[in-house]
């Protein structure tokens, strides 16, 4: 009952997405099942830290990564904060827990040449799927939208007079992104062809050739397909294209605060992960501009 109450709290008060809520549910149910088997205990409000630690050790022994273990701990921490909020516990059993050390992953974004080559490639086809794929790539790169945000854009979110799109981000936070003239041209052609599909979903913007809303795997396949033809980078995904969007803006002089707003981040700490890719460019600017460079 407490888990269900917690999930309702996340949905109705915190306005978390369905995917986030499902992740919390998976972690909590797994922990609850472990406690029932290992300790014959069902009441999570009476759990002690040593029991949690036993679960964490079992995860590590099962070769679960430290990053994944920390995410599961984060789920538990949020759950026990909720139990404190409603008076079920006075002190969280995780109040003194220290996260496991995680090696930071440095993701390499697509460089501007690779993006330009893909933008040339996607102009080749003129059928519905080709135009849609072109719109997907152009929108992701020109706006920095997350994959899930792009999938959920509705036609009514597009303001054709101001050339902007209302984007619903994490925790239902709204922001507006600009449609570049070249992207708007692709959008108009896409909408024209979309209207020719029988029984098409006119509420959502992006659909399959059968007229139904596109899905996450399809967007991933589109990005991976085109960028595999021009890039040798290990990871080719919508997130890497978002990464490229932020990095290229920073490389060309955009402020960190501006990029933060465009990405829909709640804090600069989230945006700063993109700055490492700009360090080489910053060094070049520094070496060229600093008065001592020529000495």
mmCIF file of C-alpha atoms in Angstrom:
data_model
loop_
_atom_site.group_PDB
_atom_site.id
_atom_site.type_symbol
_atom_site.label_atom_id
_atom_site.label_comp_id
_atom_site.label_asym_id
_atom_site.label_seq_id
_atom_site.Cartn_x
_atom_site.Cartn_y
_atom_site.Cartn_z
ATOM 1 C CA UNK A 1 0.000 0.000 0.000
ATOM 2 C CA UNK A 2 2.842 2.396 0.821
ATOM 3 C CA UNK A 3 4.493 1.803 -2.548
ATOM 4 C CA UNK A 4 1.211 2.514 -4.341
ATOM 5 C CA UNK A 5 0.722 5.698 -2.299
ATOM 6 C CA UNK A 6 4.270 6.739 -3.150
ATOM 7 C CA UNK A 7 3.742 6.157 -6.873
ATOM 8 C CA UNK A 8 0.541 8.209 -6.785
ATOM 9 C CA UNK A 9 2.480 10.982 -5.038
ATOM 10 C CA UNK A 10 5.063 10.956 -7.831
ATOM 11 C CA UNK A 11 2.366 11.055 -10.489
ATOM 12 C CA UNK A 12 -0.074 13.610 -9.093
ATOM 13 C CA UNK A 13 2.059 15.840 -6.870
ATOM 14 C CA UNK A 14 5.537 15.627 -8.380
ATOM 15 C CA UNK A 15 4.219 15.267 -11.963
ATOM 16 C CA UNK A 16 6.862 12.685 -12.874
ATOM 17 C CA UNK A 17 6.688 10.972 -16.256
ATOM 18 C CA UNK A 18 5.309 7.453 -16.658
ATOM 19 C CA UNK A 19 8.769 6.117 -17.483
ATOM 20 C CA UNK A 20 10.263 7.618 -14.315
ATOM 21 C CA UNK A 21 7.438 6.281 -12.161
ATOM 22 C CA UNK A 22 7.871 2.825 -13.678
ATOM 23 C CA UNK A 23 11.597 2.926 -12.875
ATOM 24 C CA UNK A 24 10.837 3.770 -9.223
ATOM 25 C CA UNK A 25 8.254 0.989 -9.076
ATOM 26 C CA UNK A 26 10.665 -1.582 -10.499
ATOM 27 C CA UNK A 27 13.360 -0.685 -7.957
ATOM 28 C CA UNK A 28 10.998 -0.692 -4.978
ATOM 29 C CA UNK A 29 9.269 -3.942 -5.889
ATOM 30 C CA UNK A 30 12.658 -5.620 -6.382
ATOM 31 C CA UNK A 31 13.790 -4.392 -2.955
ATOM 32 C CA UNK A 32 10.524 -5.481 -1.332
ATOM 33 C CA UNK A 33 10.804 -8.961 -2.878
ATOM 34 C CA UNK A 34 14.389 -9.256 -1.622
ATOM 35 C CA UNK A 35 13.369 -8.318 1.933
ATOM 36 C CA UNK A 36 10.573 -10.875 1.918
ATOM 37 C CA UNK A 37 12.917 -13.665 0.810
ATOM 38 C CA UNK A 38 16.057 -12.692 2.751
ATOM 39 C CA UNK A 39 14.505 -11.407 5.980
ATOM 40 C CA UNK A 40 10.887 -12.627 5.850
ATOM 41 C CA UNK A 41 9.884 -8.975 6.224
ATOM 42 C CA UNK A 42 7.183 -7.186 4.234
ATOM 43 C CA UNK A 43 6.924 -3.858 6.068
ATOM 44 C CA UNK A 44 9.365 -1.508 4.374
ATOM 45 C CA UNK A 45 8.796 1.176 7.008
ATOM 46 C CA UNK A 46 10.607 -1.054 9.539
ATOM 47 C CA UNK A 47 13.667 -1.774 7.414
ATOM 48 C CA UNK A 48 17.140 -1.041 8.818
ATOM 49 C CA UNK A 49 20.206 0.125 6.904
ATOM 50 C CA UNK A 50 22.024 -3.200 7.405
ATOM 51 C CA UNK A 51 19.229 -4.904 5.487
ATOM 52 C CA UNK A 52 19.501 -2.368 2.682
ATOM 53 C CA UNK A 53 23.279 -2.850 2.657
ATOM 54 C CA UNK A 54 22.806 -6.618 2.282
ATOM 55 C CA UNK A 55 20.635 -5.945 -0.783
ATOM 56 C CA UNK A 56 23.249 -3.614 -2.245
ATOM 57 C CA UNK A 57 25.996 -6.192 -1.705
ATOM 58 C CA UNK A 58 23.869 -8.791 -3.498
ATOM 59 C CA UNK A 59 23.476 -6.406 -6.451
ATOM 60 C CA UNK A 60 27.219 -5.775 -6.662
ATOM 61 C CA UNK A 61 27.901 -9.517 -6.450
ATOM 62 C CA UNK A 62 25.455 -9.976 -9.329
ATOM 63 C CA UNK A 63 27.637 -7.618 -11.400
ATOM 64 C CA UNK A 64 25.157 -4.755 -11.345
ATOM 65 C CA UNK A 65 27.131 -1.596 -12.119
ATOM 66 C CA UNK A 66 27.810 0.991 -9.423
ATOM 67 C CA UNK A 67 25.861 3.514 -11.493
ATOM 68 C CA UNK A 68 22.788 1.269 -11.510
ATOM 69 C CA UNK A 69 23.152 0.521 -7.795
ATOM 70 C CA UNK A 70 23.279 4.247 -7.050
ATOM 71 C CA UNK A 71 20.125 4.796 -9.107
ATOM 72 C CA UNK A 72 18.314 2.110 -7.107
ATOM 73 C CA UNK A 73 19.500 3.723 -3.869
ATOM 74 C CA UNK A 74 18.173 7.049 -5.145
ATOM 75 C CA UNK A 75 14.761 5.409 -5.605
ATOM 76 C CA UNK A 76 14.860 4.140 -2.023
ATOM 77 C CA UNK A 77 15.944 7.535 -0.687
ATOM 78 C CA UNK A 78 13.046 9.262 -2.403
ATOM 79 C CA UNK A 79 10.665 6.609 -1.097
ATOM 80 C CA UNK A 80 11.832 7.009 2.506
ATOM 81 C CA UNK A 81 11.659 10.797 2.258
ATOM 82 C CA UNK A 82 8.035 10.300 1.275
ATOM 83 C CA UNK A 83 7.493 8.025 4.292
ATOM 84 C CA UNK A 84 8.964 10.760 6.500
ATOM 85 C CA UNK A 85 6.643 13.274 4.861
ATOM 86 C CA UNK A 86 3.545 11.234 5.701
ATOM 87 C CA UNK A 87 4.788 10.284 9.188
ATOM 88 C CA UNK A 88 5.429 6.584 8.605
ATOM 89 C CA UNK A 89 9.108 6.874 9.589
ATOM 90 C CA UNK A 90 10.972 9.486 11.622
ATOM 91 C CA UNK A 91 14.461 8.919 10.202
ATOM 92 C CA UNK A 92 15.389 7.515 6.803
ATOM 93 C CA UNK A 93 17.497 4.337 7.034
ATOM 94 C CA UNK A 94 19.581 5.808 4.205
ATOM 95 C CA UNK A 95 20.347 9.123 5.911
ATOM 96 C CA UNK A 96 24.061 8.294 6.274
ATOM 97 C CA UNK A 97 24.521 6.253 3.109
ATOM 98 C CA UNK A 98 27.367 7.223 0.783
ATOM 99 C CA UNK A 99 27.023 6.568 -2.930
ATOM 100 C CA UNK A 100 29.344 4.108 -4.647
ATOM 101 C CA UNK A 101 32.104 5.634 -6.733
ATOM 102 C CA UNK A 102 31.282 5.853 -10.423
ATOM 103 C CA UNK A 103 33.690 6.531 -13.241
ATOM 104 C CA UNK A 104 32.353 9.426 -15.264
ATOM 105 C CA UNK A 105 31.442 8.548 -18.825
ATOM 106 C CA UNK A 106 32.631 11.036 -21.409
ATOM 107 C CA UNK A 107 30.349 10.874 -24.404
ATOM 108 C CA UNK A 108 31.749 12.145 -27.663
ATOM 109 C CA UNK A 109 29.240 14.232 -29.626
ATOM 110 C CA UNK A 110 29.033 14.293 -33.395
ATOM 111 C CA UNK A 111 31.248 17.012 -34.821
ATOM 112 C CA UNK A 112 29.840 19.702 -37.089
ATOM 113 C CA UNK A 113 31.208 18.066 -40.240
ATOM 114 C CA UNK A 114 29.393 14.813 -39.458
ATOM 115 C CA UNK A 115 26.138 16.637 -38.821
ATOM 116 C CA UNK A 116 26.468 18.606 -42.066
ATOM 117 C CA UNK A 117 27.102 15.393 -44.009
ATOM 118 C CA UNK A 118 23.977 13.801 -42.546
ATOM 119 C CA UNK A 119 21.915 16.904 -43.301
ATOM 120 C CA UNK A 120 23.028 16.542 -46.929
ATOM 121 C CA UNK A 121 22.225 12.827 -46.949
ATOM 122 C CA UNK A 122 18.682 13.259 -45.681
ATOM 123 C CA UNK A 123 17.811 15.617 -48.524
ATOM 124 C CA UNK A 124 18.057 12.777 -51.031
ATOM 125 C CA UNK A 125 14.600 11.199 -50.603
ATOM 126 C CA UNK A 126 11.231 12.867 -51.226
ATOM 127 C CA UNK A 127 8.763 10.184 -50.056
ATOM 128 C CA UNK A 128 6.911 10.521 -46.742
ATOM 129 C CA UNK A 129 9.339 8.498 -44.603
ATOM 130 C CA UNK A 130 12.376 10.327 -46.023
ATOM 131 C CA UNK A 131 10.831 13.717 -45.315
ATOM 132 C CA UNK A 132 9.786 12.604 -41.831
ATOM 133 C CA UNK A 133 13.269 11.286 -41.078
ATOM 134 C CA UNK A 134 14.743 14.571 -42.278
ATOM 135 C CA UNK A 135 12.406 16.459 -39.959
ATOM 136 C CA UNK A 136 13.377 14.223 -37.015
ATOM 137 C CA UNK A 137 17.112 14.828 -37.537
ATOM 138 C CA UNK A 138 16.709 18.555 -38.194
ATOM 139 C CA UNK A 139 14.443 19.112 -35.181
ATOM 140 C CA UNK A 140 16.651 17.181 -32.778
ATOM 141 C CA UNK A 141 19.784 18.988 -33.893
ATOM 142 C CA UNK A 142 18.289 22.489 -34.208
ATOM 143 C CA UNK A 143 16.355 22.446 -30.918
ATOM 144 C CA UNK A 144 18.251 20.041 -28.627
ATOM 145 C CA UNK A 145 15.019 18.291 -27.705
ATOM 146 C CA UNK A 146 15.086 14.987 -25.875
ATOM 147 C CA UNK A 147 13.822 11.981 -27.824
ATOM 148 C CA UNK A 148 10.735 11.628 -25.624
ATOM 149 C CA UNK A 149 9.978 15.345 -25.944
ATOM 150 C CA UNK A 150 10.089 15.128 -29.734
ATOM 151 C CA UNK A 151 7.819 12.082 -29.819
ATOM 152 C CA UNK A 152 5.194 13.879 -27.721
ATOM 153 C CA UNK A 153 5.077 17.152 -29.665
ATOM 154 C CA UNK A 154 1.504 17.797 -30.809
ATOM 155 C CA UNK A 155 0.477 19.732 -33.877
ATOM 156 C CA UNK A 156 -1.211 22.290 -31.626
ATOM 157 C CA UNK A 157 2.152 22.911 -29.908
ATOM 158 C CA UNK A 158 3.469 24.516 -33.099
ATOM 159 C CA UNK A 159 2.985 28.255 -33.456
ATOM 160 C CA UNK A 160 3.290 28.881 -37.178
ATOM 161 C CA UNK A 161 3.235 32.672 -36.871
ATOM 162 C CA UNK A 162 6.110 32.898 -34.351
ATOM 163 C CA UNK A 163 7.868 29.761 -35.688
ATOM 164 C CA UNK A 164 8.128 28.221 -32.219
ATOM 165 C CA UNK A 165 7.284 24.886 -30.608
ATOM 166 C CA UNK A 166 6.027 24.376 -27.067
ATOM 167 C CA UNK A 167 7.970 21.499 -25.533
ATOM 168 C CA UNK A 168 6.862 19.569 -22.465
ATOM 169 C CA UNK A 169 10.011 18.512 -20.632
ATOM 170 C CA UNK A 170 10.762 16.581 -17.476
ATOM 171 C CA UNK A 171 8.328 17.092 -14.605
ATOM 172 C CA UNK A 172 5.947 18.757 -17.076
ATOM 173 C CA UNK A 173 8.165 21.813 -17.346
ATOM 174 C CA UNK A 174 7.260 23.814 -20.453
ATOM 175 C CA UNK A 175 9.695 25.676 -22.670
ATOM 176 C CA UNK A 176 9.618 27.139 -26.149
ATOM 177 C CA UNK A 177 12.123 26.384 -28.896
ATOM 178 C CA UNK A 178 12.596 28.177 -32.198
ATOM 179 C CA UNK A 179 12.059 26.579 -35.586
ATOM 180 C CA UNK A 180 14.808 27.575 -37.999
ATOM 181 C CA UNK A 181 13.645 28.655 -41.503
ATOM 182 C CA UNK A 182 15.198 25.574 -43.152
ATOM 183 C CA UNK A 183 13.526 23.287 -40.602
ATOM 184 C CA UNK A 184 10.188 25.044 -41.035
ATOM 185 C CA UNK A 185 10.374 24.364 -44.772
ATOM 186 C CA UNK A 186 10.823 20.648 -44.055
ATOM 187 C CA UNK A 187 7.972 20.822 -41.538
ATOM 188 C CA UNK A 188 5.589 22.269 -44.111
ATOM 189 C CA UNK A 189 6.428 19.551 -46.650
ATOM 190 C CA UNK A 190 6.045 16.880 -43.973
ATOM 191 C CA UNK A 191 2.616 18.174 -42.903
ATOM 192 C CA UNK A 192 1.481 18.265 -46.535
ATOM 193 C CA UNK A 193 2.413 14.619 -47.043
ATOM 194 C CA UNK A 194 1.061 13.620 -43.645
ATOM 195 C CA UNK A 195 -2.402 14.853 -44.657
ATOM 196 C CA UNK A 196 -2.373 12.358 -47.533
ATOM 197 C CA UNK A 197 -2.186 9.349 -45.173
ATOM 198 C CA UNK A 198 -5.530 7.662 -44.552
ATOM 199 C CA UNK A 199 -6.683 7.472 -40.908
ATOM 200 C CA UNK A 200 -3.697 9.498 -39.738
ATOM 201 C CA UNK A 201 -3.348 10.737 -36.140
ATOM 202 C CA UNK A 202 -3.692 14.498 -36.536
ATOM 203 C CA UNK A 203 -3.101 15.222 -32.841
ATOM 204 C CA UNK A 204 0.569 14.227 -32.614
ATOM 205 C CA UNK A 205 3.126 15.765 -34.945
ATOM 206 C CA UNK A 206 5.275 12.789 -35.909
ATOM 207 C CA UNK A 207 3.714 9.576 -37.182
ATOM 208 C CA UNK A 208 4.694 6.364 -38.956
ATOM 209 C CA UNK A 209 3.734 5.659 -42.570
ATOM 210 C CA UNK A 210 0.629 3.941 -41.148
ATOM 211 C CA UNK A 211 -0.432 7.203 -39.518
ATOM 212 C CA UNK A 212 0.170 6.287 -35.868
ATOM 213 C CA UNK A 213 2.400 8.043 -33.361
ATOM 214 C CA UNK A 214 6.108 7.297 -33.719
ATOM 215 C CA UNK A 215 7.930 5.499 -30.914
ATOM 216 C CA UNK A 216 11.307 5.698 -29.162
ATOM 217 C CA UNK A 217 12.933 2.770 -30.982
ATOM 218 C CA UNK A 218 12.044 4.236 -34.362
ATOM 219 C CA UNK A 219 13.631 7.592 -33.527
ATOM 220 C CA UNK A 220 16.775 5.783 -32.366
ATOM 221 C CA UNK A 221 16.889 3.757 -35.591
ATOM 222 C CA UNK A 222 16.561 6.908 -37.707
ATOM 223 C CA UNK A 223 19.506 8.620 -35.998
ATOM 224 C CA UNK A 224 21.616 5.471 -35.956
ATOM 225 C CA UNK A 225 20.909 4.744 -39.643
ATOM 226 C CA UNK A 226 22.041 8.104 -40.990
ATOM 227 C CA UNK A 227 24.952 8.758 -38.644
ATOM 228 C CA UNK A 228 26.346 5.256 -39.180
ATOM 229 C CA UNK A 229 26.967 6.321 -42.768
ATOM 230 C CA UNK A 230 29.187 9.259 -41.811
ATOM 231 C CA UNK A 231 30.513 8.597 -38.297
ATOM 232 C CA UNK A 232 32.743 5.953 -36.717
ATOM 233 C CA UNK A 233 31.793 6.959 -33.160
ATOM 234 C CA UNK A 234 30.747 4.055 -30.956
ATOM 235 C CA UNK A 235 27.448 5.565 -29.872
ATOM 236 C CA UNK A 236 25.013 7.049 -32.365
ATOM 237 C CA UNK A 237 21.782 8.014 -30.646
ATOM 238 C CA UNK A 238 19.309 10.897 -30.247
ATOM 239 C CA UNK A 239 21.039 11.837 -26.994
ATOM 240 C CA UNK A 240 24.392 12.183 -28.757
ATOM 241 C CA UNK A 241 22.703 14.535 -31.228
ATOM 242 C CA UNK A 242 21.360 16.560 -28.280
ATOM 243 C CA UNK A 243 24.908 16.499 -26.949
ATOM 244 C CA UNK A 244 26.158 17.846 -30.286
ATOM 245 C CA UNK A 245 23.538 20.611 -30.222
ATOM 246 C CA UNK A 246 24.779 21.855 -26.837
ATOM 247 C CA UNK A 247 28.469 21.467 -27.656
ATOM 248 C CA UNK A 248 28.254 23.265 -30.998
ATOM 249 C CA UNK A 249 26.379 26.174 -29.416
ATOM 250 C CA UNK A 250 29.022 26.499 -26.709
ATOM 251 C CA UNK A 251 31.812 26.234 -29.279
ATOM 252 C CA UNK A 252 30.264 29.094 -31.223
ATOM 253 C CA UNK A 253 30.007 31.442 -28.267
ATOM 254 C CA UNK A 254 26.638 30.695 -26.648
ATOM 255 C CA UNK A 255 26.553 31.233 -22.898
ATOM 256 C CA UNK A 256 26.102 28.311 -20.533
ATOM 257 C CA UNK A 257 22.925 29.886 -19.164
ATOM 258 C CA UNK A 258 21.428 30.178 -22.654
ATOM 259 C CA UNK A 259 22.200 26.539 -23.433
ATOM 260 C CA UNK A 260 20.728 25.549 -20.066
ATOM 261 C CA UNK A 261 17.405 27.186 -20.981
ATOM 262 C CA UNK A 262 17.376 25.698 -24.478
ATOM 263 C CA UNK A 263 17.989 22.195 -23.113
ATOM 264 C CA UNK A 264 15.327 22.559 -20.438
ATOM 265 C CA UNK A 265 17.690 21.877 -17.551
ATOM 266 C CA UNK A 266 16.658 22.920 -14.057
ATOM 267 C CA UNK A 267 20.221 23.697 -12.981
ATOM 268 C CA UNK A 268 23.580 24.576 -14.496
ATOM 269 C CA UNK A 269 25.067 21.427 -13.006
ATOM 270 C CA UNK A 270 23.163 19.374 -15.577
ATOM 271 C CA UNK A 271 24.362 21.573 -18.432
ATOM 272 C CA UNK A 272 27.999 21.543 -17.366
ATOM 273 C CA UNK A 273 28.419 17.922 -18.481
ATOM 274 C CA UNK A 274 28.450 19.276 -22.032
ATOM 275 C CA UNK A 275 31.268 21.752 -21.440
ATOM 276 C CA UNK A 276 34.112 19.208 -21.501
ATOM 277 C CA UNK A 277 33.682 18.785 -25.251
ATOM 278 C CA UNK A 278 34.202 22.503 -25.709
ATOM 279 C CA UNK A 279 37.501 22.673 -23.852
ATOM 280 C CA UNK A 280 39.656 22.180 -26.943
ATOM 281 C CA UNK A 281 37.783 24.955 -28.726
ATOM 282 C CA UNK A 282 38.138 27.172 -25.666
ATOM 283 C CA UNK A 283 41.891 26.481 -25.614
ATOM 284 C CA UNK A 284 42.175 27.502 -29.268
ATOM 285 C CA UNK A 285 40.307 30.747 -28.626
ATOM 286 C CA UNK A 286 42.414 31.405 -25.539
ATOM 287 C CA UNK A 287 45.719 30.744 -27.280
ATOM 288 C CA UNK A 288 44.743 32.901 -30.221
ATOM 289 C CA UNK A 289 43.322 35.801 -28.230
ATOM 290 C CA UNK A 290 45.531 36.046 -25.153
ATOM 291 C CA UNK A 291 48.080 38.873 -25.446
ATOM 292 C CA UNK A 292 50.905 36.630 -24.196
ATOM 293 C CA UNK A 293 50.277 34.017 -26.941
ATOM 294 C CA UNK A 294 52.747 35.619 -29.379
ATOM 295 C CA UNK A 295 55.566 35.993 -26.894
#
